[in-house]
Short mmCIF file of C-alpha atoms and ligand atoms in Angstrom, two decimals:
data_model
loop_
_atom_site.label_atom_id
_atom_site.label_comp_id
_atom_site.label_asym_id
_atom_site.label_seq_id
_atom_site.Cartn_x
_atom_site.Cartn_y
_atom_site.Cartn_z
CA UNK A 60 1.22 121.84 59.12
CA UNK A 61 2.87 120.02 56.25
CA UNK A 62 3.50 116.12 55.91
CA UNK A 63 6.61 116.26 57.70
CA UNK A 64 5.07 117.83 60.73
CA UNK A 65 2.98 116.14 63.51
CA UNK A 66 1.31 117.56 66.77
CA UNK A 67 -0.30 115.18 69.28
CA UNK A 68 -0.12 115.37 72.95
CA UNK A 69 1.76 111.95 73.49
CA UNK A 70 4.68 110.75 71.20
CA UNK A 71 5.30 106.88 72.08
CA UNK A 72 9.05 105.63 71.02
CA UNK A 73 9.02 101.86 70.33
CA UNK A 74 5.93 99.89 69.32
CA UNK A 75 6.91 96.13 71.38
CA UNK A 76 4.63 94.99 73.65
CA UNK A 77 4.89 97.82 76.24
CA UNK A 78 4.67 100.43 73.28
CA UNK A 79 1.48 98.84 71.74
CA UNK A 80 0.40 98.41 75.31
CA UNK A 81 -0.04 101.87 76.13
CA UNK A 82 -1.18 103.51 72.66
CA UNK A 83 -4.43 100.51 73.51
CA UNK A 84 -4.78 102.54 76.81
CA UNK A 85 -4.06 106.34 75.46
CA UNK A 86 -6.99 105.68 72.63
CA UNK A 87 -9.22 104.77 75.29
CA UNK A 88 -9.39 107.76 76.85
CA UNK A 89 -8.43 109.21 73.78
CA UNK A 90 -5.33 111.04 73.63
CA UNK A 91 -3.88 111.71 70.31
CA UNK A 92 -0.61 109.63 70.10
CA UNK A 93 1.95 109.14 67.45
CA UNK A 94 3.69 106.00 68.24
CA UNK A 95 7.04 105.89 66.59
CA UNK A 96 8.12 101.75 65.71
CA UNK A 97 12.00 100.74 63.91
CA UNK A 98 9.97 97.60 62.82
CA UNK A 99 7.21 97.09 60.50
CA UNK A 100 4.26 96.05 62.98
CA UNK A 101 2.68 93.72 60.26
CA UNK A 102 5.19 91.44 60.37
CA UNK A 103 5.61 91.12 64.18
CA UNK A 104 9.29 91.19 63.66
CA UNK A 105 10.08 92.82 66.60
CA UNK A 106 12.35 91.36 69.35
CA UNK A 107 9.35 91.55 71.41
CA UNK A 108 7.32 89.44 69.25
CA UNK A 109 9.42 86.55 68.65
CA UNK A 110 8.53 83.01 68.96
CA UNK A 111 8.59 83.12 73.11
CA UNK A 112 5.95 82.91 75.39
CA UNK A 113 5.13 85.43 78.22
CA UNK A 114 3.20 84.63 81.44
CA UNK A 115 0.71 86.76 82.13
CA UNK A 116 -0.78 87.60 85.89
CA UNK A 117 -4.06 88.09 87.01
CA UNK A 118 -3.72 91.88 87.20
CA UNK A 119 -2.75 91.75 83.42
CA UNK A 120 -5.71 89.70 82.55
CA UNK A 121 -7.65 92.62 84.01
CA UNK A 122 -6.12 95.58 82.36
CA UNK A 123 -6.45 93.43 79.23
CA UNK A 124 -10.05 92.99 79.82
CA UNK A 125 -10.53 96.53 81.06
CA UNK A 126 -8.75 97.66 77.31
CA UNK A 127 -10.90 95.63 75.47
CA UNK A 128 -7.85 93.36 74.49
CA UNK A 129 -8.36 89.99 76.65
CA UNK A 130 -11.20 88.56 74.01
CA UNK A 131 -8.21 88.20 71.49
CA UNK A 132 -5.81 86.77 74.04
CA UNK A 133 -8.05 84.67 75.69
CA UNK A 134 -8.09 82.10 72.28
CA UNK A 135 -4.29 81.47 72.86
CA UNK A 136 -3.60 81.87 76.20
CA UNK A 137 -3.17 78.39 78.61
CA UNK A 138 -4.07 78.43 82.03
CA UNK A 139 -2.01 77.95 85.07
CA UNK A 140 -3.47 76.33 87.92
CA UNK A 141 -0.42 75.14 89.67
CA UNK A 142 3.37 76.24 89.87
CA UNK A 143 5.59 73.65 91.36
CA UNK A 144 9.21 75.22 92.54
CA UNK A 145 11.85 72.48 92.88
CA UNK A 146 15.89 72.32 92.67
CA UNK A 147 17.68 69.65 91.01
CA UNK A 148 18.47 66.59 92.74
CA UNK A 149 17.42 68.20 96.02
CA UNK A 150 14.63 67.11 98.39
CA UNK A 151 11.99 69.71 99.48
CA UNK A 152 9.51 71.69 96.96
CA UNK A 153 6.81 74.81 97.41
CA UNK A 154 3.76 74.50 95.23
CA UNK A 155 1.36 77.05 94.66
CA UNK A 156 -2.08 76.41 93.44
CA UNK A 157 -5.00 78.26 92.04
CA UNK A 158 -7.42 77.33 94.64
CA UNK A 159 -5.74 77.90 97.55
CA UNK A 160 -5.45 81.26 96.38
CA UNK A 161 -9.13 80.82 95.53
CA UNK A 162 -8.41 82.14 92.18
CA UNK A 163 -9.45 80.84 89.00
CA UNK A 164 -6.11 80.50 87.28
CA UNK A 165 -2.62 81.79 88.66
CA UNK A 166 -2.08 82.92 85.57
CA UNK A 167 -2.12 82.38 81.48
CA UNK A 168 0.49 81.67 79.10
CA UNK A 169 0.42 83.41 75.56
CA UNK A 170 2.70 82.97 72.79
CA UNK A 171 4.02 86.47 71.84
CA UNK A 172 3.30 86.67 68.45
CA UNK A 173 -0.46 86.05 69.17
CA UNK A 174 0.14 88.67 71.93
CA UNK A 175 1.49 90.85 69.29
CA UNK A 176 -1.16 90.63 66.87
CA UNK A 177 -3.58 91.18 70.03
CA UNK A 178 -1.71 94.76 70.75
CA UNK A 179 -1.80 95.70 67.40
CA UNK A 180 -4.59 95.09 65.58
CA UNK A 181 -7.29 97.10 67.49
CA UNK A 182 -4.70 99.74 66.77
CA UNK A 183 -6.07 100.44 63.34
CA UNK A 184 -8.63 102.24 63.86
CA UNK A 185 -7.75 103.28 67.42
CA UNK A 186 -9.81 106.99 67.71
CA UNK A 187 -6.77 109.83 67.87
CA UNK A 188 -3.83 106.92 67.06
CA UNK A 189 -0.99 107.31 64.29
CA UNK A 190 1.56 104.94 63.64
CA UNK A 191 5.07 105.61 62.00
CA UNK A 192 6.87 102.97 60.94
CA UNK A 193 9.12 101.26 60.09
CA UNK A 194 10.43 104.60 61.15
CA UNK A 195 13.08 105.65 63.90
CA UNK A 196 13.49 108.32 66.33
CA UNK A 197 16.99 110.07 65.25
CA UNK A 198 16.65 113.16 68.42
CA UNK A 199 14.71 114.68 70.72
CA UNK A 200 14.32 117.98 72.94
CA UNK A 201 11.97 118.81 76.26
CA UNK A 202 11.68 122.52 76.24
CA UNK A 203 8.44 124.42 78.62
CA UNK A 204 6.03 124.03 76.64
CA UNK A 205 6.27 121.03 74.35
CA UNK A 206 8.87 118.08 73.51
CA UNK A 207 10.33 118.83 69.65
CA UNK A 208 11.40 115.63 68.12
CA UNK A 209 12.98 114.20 65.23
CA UNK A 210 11.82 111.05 63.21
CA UNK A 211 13.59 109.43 60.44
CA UNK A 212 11.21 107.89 58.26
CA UNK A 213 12.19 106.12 54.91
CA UNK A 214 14.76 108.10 55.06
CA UNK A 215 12.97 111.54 55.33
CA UNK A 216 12.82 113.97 58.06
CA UNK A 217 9.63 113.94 59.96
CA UNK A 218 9.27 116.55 62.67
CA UNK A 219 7.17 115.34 65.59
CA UNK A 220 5.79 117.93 68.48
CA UNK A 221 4.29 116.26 72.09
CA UNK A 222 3.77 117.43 74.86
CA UNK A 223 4.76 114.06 76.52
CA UNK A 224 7.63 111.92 74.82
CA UNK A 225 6.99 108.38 76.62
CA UNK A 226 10.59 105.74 76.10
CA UNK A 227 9.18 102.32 75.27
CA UNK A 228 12.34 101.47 73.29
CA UNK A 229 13.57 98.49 75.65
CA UNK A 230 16.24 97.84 77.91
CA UNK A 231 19.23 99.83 75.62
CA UNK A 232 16.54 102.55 75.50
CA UNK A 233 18.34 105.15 73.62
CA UNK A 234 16.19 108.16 74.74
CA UNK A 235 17.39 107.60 78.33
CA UNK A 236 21.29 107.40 76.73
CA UNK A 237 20.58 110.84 75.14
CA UNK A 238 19.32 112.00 78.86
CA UNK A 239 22.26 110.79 80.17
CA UNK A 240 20.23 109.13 82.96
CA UNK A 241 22.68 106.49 84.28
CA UNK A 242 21.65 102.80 85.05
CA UNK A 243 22.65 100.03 87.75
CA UNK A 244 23.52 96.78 85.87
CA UNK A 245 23.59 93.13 87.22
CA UNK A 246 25.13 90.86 84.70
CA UNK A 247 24.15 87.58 85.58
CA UNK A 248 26.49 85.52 83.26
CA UNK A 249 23.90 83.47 82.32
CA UNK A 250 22.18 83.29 78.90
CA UNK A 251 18.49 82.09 78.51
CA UNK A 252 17.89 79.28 75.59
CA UNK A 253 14.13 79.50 74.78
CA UNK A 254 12.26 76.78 73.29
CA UNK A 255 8.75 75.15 72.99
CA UNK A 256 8.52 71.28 73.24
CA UNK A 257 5.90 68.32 73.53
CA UNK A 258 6.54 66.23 76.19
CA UNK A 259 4.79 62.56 77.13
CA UNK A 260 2.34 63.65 79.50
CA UNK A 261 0.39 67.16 79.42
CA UNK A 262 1.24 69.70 81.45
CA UNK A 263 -2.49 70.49 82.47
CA UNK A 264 -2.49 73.42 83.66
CA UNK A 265 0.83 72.97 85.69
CA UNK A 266 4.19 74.60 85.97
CA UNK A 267 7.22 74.28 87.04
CA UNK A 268 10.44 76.07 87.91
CA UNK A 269 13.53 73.90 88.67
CA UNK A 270 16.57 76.15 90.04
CA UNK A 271 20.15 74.28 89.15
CA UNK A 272 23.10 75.39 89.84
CA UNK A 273 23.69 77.00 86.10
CA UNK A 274 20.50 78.40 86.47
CA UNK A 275 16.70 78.08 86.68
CA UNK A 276 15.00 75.94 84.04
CA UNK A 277 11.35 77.22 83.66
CA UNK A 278 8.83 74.73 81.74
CA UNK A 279 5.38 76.72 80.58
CA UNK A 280 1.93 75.27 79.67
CA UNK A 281 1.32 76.45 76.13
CA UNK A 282 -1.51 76.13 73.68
CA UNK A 283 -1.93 73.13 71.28
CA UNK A 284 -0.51 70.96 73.94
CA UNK A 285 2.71 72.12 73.96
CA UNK A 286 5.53 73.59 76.90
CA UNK A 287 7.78 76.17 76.58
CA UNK A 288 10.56 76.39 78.15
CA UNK A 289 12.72 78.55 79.21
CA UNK A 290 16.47 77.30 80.57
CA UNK A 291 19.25 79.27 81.78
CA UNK A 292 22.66 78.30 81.72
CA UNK A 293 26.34 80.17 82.06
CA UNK A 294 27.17 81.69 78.97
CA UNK A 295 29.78 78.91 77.71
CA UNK A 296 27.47 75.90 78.91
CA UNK A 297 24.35 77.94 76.84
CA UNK A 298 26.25 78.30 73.36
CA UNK A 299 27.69 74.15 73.66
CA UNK A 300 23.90 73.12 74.33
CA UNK A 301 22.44 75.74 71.60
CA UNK A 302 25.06 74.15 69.29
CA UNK A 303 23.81 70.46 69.82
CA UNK A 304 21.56 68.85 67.12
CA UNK A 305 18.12 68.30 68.12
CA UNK A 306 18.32 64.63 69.53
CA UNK A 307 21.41 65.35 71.91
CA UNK A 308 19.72 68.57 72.91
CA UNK A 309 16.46 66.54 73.81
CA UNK A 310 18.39 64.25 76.46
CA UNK A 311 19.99 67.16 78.10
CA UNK A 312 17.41 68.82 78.62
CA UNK A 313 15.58 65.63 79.54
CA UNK A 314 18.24 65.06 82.17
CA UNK A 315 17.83 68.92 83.24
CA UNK A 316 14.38 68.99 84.17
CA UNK A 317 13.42 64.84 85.08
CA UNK A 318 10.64 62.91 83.69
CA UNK A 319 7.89 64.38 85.78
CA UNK A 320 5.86 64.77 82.32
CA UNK A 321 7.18 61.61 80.94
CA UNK A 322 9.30 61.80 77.98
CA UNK A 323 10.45 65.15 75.93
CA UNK A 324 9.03 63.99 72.49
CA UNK A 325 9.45 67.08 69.87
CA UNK A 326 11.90 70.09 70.18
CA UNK A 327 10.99 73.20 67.92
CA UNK A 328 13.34 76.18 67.00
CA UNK A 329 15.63 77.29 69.75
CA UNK A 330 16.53 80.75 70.55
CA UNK A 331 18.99 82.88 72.61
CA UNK A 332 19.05 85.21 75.24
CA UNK A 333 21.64 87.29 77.43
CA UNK A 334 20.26 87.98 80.53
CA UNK A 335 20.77 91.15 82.80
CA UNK A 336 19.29 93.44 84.91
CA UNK A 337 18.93 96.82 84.39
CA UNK A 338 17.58 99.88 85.93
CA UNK A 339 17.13 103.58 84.84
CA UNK A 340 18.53 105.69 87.64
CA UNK A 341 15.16 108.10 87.39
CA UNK A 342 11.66 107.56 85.68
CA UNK A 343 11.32 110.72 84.33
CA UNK A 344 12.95 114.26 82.90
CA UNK A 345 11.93 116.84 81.04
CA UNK A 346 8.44 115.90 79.66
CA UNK A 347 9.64 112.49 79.15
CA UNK A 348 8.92 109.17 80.85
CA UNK A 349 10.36 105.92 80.68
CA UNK A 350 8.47 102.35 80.70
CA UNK A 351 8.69 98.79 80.28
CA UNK A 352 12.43 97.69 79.75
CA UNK A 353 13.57 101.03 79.22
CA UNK A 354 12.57 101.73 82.57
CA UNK A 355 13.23 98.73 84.79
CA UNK A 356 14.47 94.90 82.43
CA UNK A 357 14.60 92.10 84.15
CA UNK A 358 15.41 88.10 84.70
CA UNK A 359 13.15 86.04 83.42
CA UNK A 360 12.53 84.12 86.17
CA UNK A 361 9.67 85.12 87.64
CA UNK A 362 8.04 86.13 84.35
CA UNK A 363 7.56 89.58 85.88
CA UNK A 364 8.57 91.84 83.27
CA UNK A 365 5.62 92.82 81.02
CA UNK A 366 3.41 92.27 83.85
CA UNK A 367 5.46 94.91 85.56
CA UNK A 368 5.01 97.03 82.79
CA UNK A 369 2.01 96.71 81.96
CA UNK A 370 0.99 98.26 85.57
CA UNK A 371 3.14 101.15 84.06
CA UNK A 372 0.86 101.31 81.51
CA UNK A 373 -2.48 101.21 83.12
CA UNK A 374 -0.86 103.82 85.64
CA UNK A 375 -0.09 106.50 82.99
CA UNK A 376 -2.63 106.11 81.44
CA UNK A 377 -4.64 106.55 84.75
CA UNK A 378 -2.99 109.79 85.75
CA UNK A 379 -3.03 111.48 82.31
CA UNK A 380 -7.40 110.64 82.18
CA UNK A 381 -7.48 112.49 85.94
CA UNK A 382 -5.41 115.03 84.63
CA UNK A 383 -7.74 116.13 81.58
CA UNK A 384 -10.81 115.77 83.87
CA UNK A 385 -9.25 118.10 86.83
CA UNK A 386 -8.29 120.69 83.96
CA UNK A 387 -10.26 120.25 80.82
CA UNK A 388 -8.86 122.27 77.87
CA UNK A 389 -5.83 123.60 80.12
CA UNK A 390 -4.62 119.58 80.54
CA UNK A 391 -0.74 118.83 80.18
CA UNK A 392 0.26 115.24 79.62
CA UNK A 393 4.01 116.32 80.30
CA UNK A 394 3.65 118.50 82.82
CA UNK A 395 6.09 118.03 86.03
CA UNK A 396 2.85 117.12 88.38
CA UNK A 397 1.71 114.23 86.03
CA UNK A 398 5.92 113.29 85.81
CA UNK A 399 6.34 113.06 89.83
CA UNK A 400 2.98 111.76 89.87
CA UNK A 401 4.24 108.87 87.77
CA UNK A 402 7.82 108.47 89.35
CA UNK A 403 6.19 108.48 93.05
CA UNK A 404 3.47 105.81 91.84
CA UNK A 405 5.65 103.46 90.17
CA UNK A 406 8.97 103.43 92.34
CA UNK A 407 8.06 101.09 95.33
CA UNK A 408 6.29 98.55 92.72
CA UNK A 409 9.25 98.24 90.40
CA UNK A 410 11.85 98.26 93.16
CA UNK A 411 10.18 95.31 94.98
CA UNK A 412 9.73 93.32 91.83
CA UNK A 413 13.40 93.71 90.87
CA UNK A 414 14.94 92.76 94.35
CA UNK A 415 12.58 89.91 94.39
CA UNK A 416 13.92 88.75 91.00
CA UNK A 417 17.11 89.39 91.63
CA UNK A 418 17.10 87.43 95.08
CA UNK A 419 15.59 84.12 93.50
CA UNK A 420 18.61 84.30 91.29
CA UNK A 421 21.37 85.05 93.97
CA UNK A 422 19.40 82.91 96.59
CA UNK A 423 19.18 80.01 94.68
CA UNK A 424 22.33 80.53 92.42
CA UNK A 425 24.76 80.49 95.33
CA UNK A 426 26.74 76.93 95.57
CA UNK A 427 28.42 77.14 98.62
CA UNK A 428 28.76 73.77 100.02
CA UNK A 429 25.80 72.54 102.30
CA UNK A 430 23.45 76.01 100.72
CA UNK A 431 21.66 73.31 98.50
CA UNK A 432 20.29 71.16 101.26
CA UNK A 433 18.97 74.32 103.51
CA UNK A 434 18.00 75.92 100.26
CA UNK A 435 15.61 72.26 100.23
CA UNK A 436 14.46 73.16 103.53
CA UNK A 437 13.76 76.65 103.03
CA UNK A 438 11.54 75.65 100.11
CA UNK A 439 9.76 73.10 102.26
CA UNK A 440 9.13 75.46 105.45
CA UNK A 441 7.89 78.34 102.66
CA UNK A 442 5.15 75.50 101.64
CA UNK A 443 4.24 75.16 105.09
CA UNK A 444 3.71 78.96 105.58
CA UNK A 445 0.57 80.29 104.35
CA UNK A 446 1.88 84.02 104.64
CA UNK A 447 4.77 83.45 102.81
CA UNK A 448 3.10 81.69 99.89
CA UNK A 449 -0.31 84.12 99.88
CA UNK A 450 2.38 87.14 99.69
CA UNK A 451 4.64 85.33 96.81
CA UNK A 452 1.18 84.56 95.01
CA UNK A 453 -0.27 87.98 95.29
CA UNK A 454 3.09 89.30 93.74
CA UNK A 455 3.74 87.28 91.00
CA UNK A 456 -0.30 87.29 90.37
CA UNK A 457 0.05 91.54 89.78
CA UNK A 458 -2.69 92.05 93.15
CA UNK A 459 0.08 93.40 95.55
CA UNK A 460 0.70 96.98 96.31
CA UNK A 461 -1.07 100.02 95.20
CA UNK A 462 -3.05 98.93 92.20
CA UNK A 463 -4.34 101.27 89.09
CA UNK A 464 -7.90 101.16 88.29
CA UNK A 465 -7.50 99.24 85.22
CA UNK A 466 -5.77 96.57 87.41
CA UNK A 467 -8.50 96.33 90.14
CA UNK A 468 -10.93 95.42 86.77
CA UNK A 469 -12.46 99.59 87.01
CA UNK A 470 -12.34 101.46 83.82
CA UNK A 471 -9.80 104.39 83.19
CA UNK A 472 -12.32 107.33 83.93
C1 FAD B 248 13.40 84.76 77.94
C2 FAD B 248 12.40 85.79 78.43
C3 FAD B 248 11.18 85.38 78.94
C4 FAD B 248 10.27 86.32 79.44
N1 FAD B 248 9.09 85.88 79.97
C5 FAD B 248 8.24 86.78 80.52
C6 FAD B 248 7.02 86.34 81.14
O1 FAD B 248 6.72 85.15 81.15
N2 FAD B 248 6.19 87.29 81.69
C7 FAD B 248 6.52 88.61 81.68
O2 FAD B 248 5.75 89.41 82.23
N3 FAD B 248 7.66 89.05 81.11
C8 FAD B 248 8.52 88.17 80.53
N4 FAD B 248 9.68 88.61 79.94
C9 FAD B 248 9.92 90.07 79.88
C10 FAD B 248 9.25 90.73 78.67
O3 FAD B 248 9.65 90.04 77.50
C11 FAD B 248 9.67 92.19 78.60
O4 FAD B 248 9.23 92.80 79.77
C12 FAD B 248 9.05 92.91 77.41
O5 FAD B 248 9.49 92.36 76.20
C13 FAD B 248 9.44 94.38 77.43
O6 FAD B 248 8.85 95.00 76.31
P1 FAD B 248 9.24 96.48 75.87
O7 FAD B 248 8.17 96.85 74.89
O8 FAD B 248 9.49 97.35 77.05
O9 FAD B 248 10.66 96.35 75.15
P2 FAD B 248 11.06 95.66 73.77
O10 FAD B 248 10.32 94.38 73.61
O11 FAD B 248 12.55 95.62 73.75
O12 FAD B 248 10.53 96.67 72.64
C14 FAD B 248 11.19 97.88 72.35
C15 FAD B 248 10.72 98.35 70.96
O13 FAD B 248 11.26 99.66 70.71
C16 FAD B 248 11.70 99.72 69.34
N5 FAD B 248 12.73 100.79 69.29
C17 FAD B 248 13.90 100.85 69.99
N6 FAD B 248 14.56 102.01 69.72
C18 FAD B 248 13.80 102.69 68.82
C19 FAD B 248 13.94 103.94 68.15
N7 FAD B 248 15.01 104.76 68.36
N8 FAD B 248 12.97 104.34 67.30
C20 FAD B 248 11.89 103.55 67.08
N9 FAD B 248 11.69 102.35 67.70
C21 FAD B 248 12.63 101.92 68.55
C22 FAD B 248 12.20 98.31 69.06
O14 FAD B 248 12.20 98.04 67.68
C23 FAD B 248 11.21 97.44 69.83
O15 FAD B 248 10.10 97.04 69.05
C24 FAD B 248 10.60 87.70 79.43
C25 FAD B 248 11.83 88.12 78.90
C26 FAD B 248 12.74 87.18 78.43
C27 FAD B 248 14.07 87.66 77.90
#
């Protein structure tokens, strides 16, 4: 084999979170991966690993801890003890706390960079692990016996031969263009500006999400006493308040979201999101899967997305550690048992987590006259419903529905 060839049994396409994700999880086992990243990793440059914040659940705590990862995170990441839903100048609110859930945290926020470096750095000397990058994947074939792809790297021609190709190249995934697997879209109209702020009083462990009727307006416990926050508007509303300087952008926001922590003292960079929803018509094809946002993107909202995925990732990884133990030597990582293994696993989970998503943002983003008020009393009857709540919790805390190993705290094999 000559420079310009590779072997390995999985071939990973994108290196973001989800991509970094699972070549943490393959090495455990270990599977010999080539994981194939546009971006140079070093500098964290990916759209991924910008200067946002993501919410992590329970369940992703444990596969982090079960990886070997959540040591690293644990340094940067902010507890949530409370989440307090609201809607603007509207009576009635649900609040969900830790210990009523009798659970130590709801939940942790991380900055993504720090995730980034997390994902990445163990990656180094990850047993059976290569990384090309930056480097791009130009095409890509399934045939019986193996998946033959092409990689453009520095401009020369490496050829790459799996015998899974796994699509963690986002939510314009262009591996599932070139399968022609069609998607179902929900454009929103609403764009997400993303900031991190220091406000009067400390969050302490709370949250909050505020629905308006542009959109919700999430607010984040971060480390080093900061929030961040992420606010959704209507696309013309979003670029006017992006365009504001700092000091007019501080009072809107101000009058957005209330003084319930006291004054909004320091605003830091802002940046820009469209938001949509979209999901792959099929999970699989010919020894190739899809995860993450290539598979299923969506609203921020609930801050469901990499959690989501990363119960992709701990499943995968699950089914391809059964299959080398059931058949040793004779093991296929993209065989079509371990593909409708996947697809079958995965389906119900992701389906749920969209409609969920999707219904805070039609249920709450409706403004038919007299919705607001019952929308107050639905949130005030949902406090008063243990069921309700413990089922909202468990979901948005990664423990509902059939769980991998790595997210029930068991190791892969
Ligand atoms: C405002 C906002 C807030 C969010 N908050 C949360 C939260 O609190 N909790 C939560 O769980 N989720 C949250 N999410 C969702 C989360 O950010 C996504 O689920 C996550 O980024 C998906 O990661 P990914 O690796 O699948 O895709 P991406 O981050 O898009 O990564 C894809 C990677 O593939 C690479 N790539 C693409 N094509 C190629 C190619 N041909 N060759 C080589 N490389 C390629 C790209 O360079 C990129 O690095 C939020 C999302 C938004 C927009």
């Amino acid at each position: 084999m000559t420079a310009a060839e590779r072997s390995c049994e999985v071939l990973i396409v994108g290196g973001g979170p989800v991509g970094s994700a699972l070549a943490n999880a393959l090495s455990r086992i270990p599977v010999r991966t080539v994981l194939v990243e546009e971006h140079d990793p070093a500098t964290f440059a990916q759209p991924g690993f910008d200067g946002r914040a993501t919410a992590l659940a329970n369940g992703s705590k444990r596969i982090l801890e079960q990886l070997g990862l959540w040591s690293t995170v644990a340094g940067e990441a902010e507890r949530i003890d409370s989440i307090h839903i609201g809607e603007q100048g509207r009576f009635g609110a649900a609040r969900i706390l830790a210990r009523e859930e009798r659970v130590e945290a709801l939940g942790y926020t991380i900055e993504n960079r720090a995730l980034g470096a997390a994902l990445w750095k163990p990656l180094e000397e990850a047993p059976g692990f290569a990384c090309l990058a930056p480097a791009k994947l130009v095409s890509f074939a399934g045939g019986d016996d193996v998946v033959s792809a092409e990689v453009d790297v520095g401009g020369k021609a490496v050829a790459v031969r799996a015998r899974l190709l796994i699509a963690a190249d986002g939510a314009r995934s262009s591996v599932r263009q070139s399968l022609r697997i069609p998607v179902r879209e929900n454009d929103y109209g609403q764009r997400a500006i993303i900031v991190n702020v220091t406000t009067e009083a400390a969050l302490a462990g709370r949250a909050f999400e505020r629905f308006t009727p542009q959109g919700p307006l999430a607010v984040l416990p971060l480390s080093r006493a900061r929030a961040s926050v992420v606010w959704t508007l209507g696309h013309a509303e979003a670029d006017r308040v992006m365009a504001l300087a700092d000091g007019a952008f501080r009072d809107e926001l101000q009058e957005a979201f209330g003084y319930r922590l006291g004054r909004i003292e320091r605003v830091g960079r802002r940046g820009l999101q469209t938001l949509s929803r979209v999901r792959s018509g099929a999970l699989s094809d010919r020894r190739t899967l899809l995860v993450g946002n290539a598979a299923v993107s969506l609203h921020p909202v609930a801050g469901q997305g990499f959690n989501l995925a990363l119960r992709d990732v701990a499943t995968i990884a699950e089914i391809i550690a059964d299959d080398m133990a059931s058949h040793g030597e004779h093991a296929d990582a993209g065989s079509a048992e371990v593909l409708a293994r996947y697809g079958e696993w995965r389906r119900d989970d992701q389906r749920k987590v969209a409609w969920f998503t999707h219904g805070l943002i039609r249920g709450f983003g409706a403004r038919a006259p007299g919705l607001g008020a019952l929308r107050g009393l639905g949130l005030v009857a949902f406090d008063l419903v243990p069921g309700a709540k413990a089922l909202l919790a468990r979901h948005t805390m990664g423990m509902a529905g059939r769980l991998p190993r790595l997210a029930r705290g068991l190791p892969l094999s």
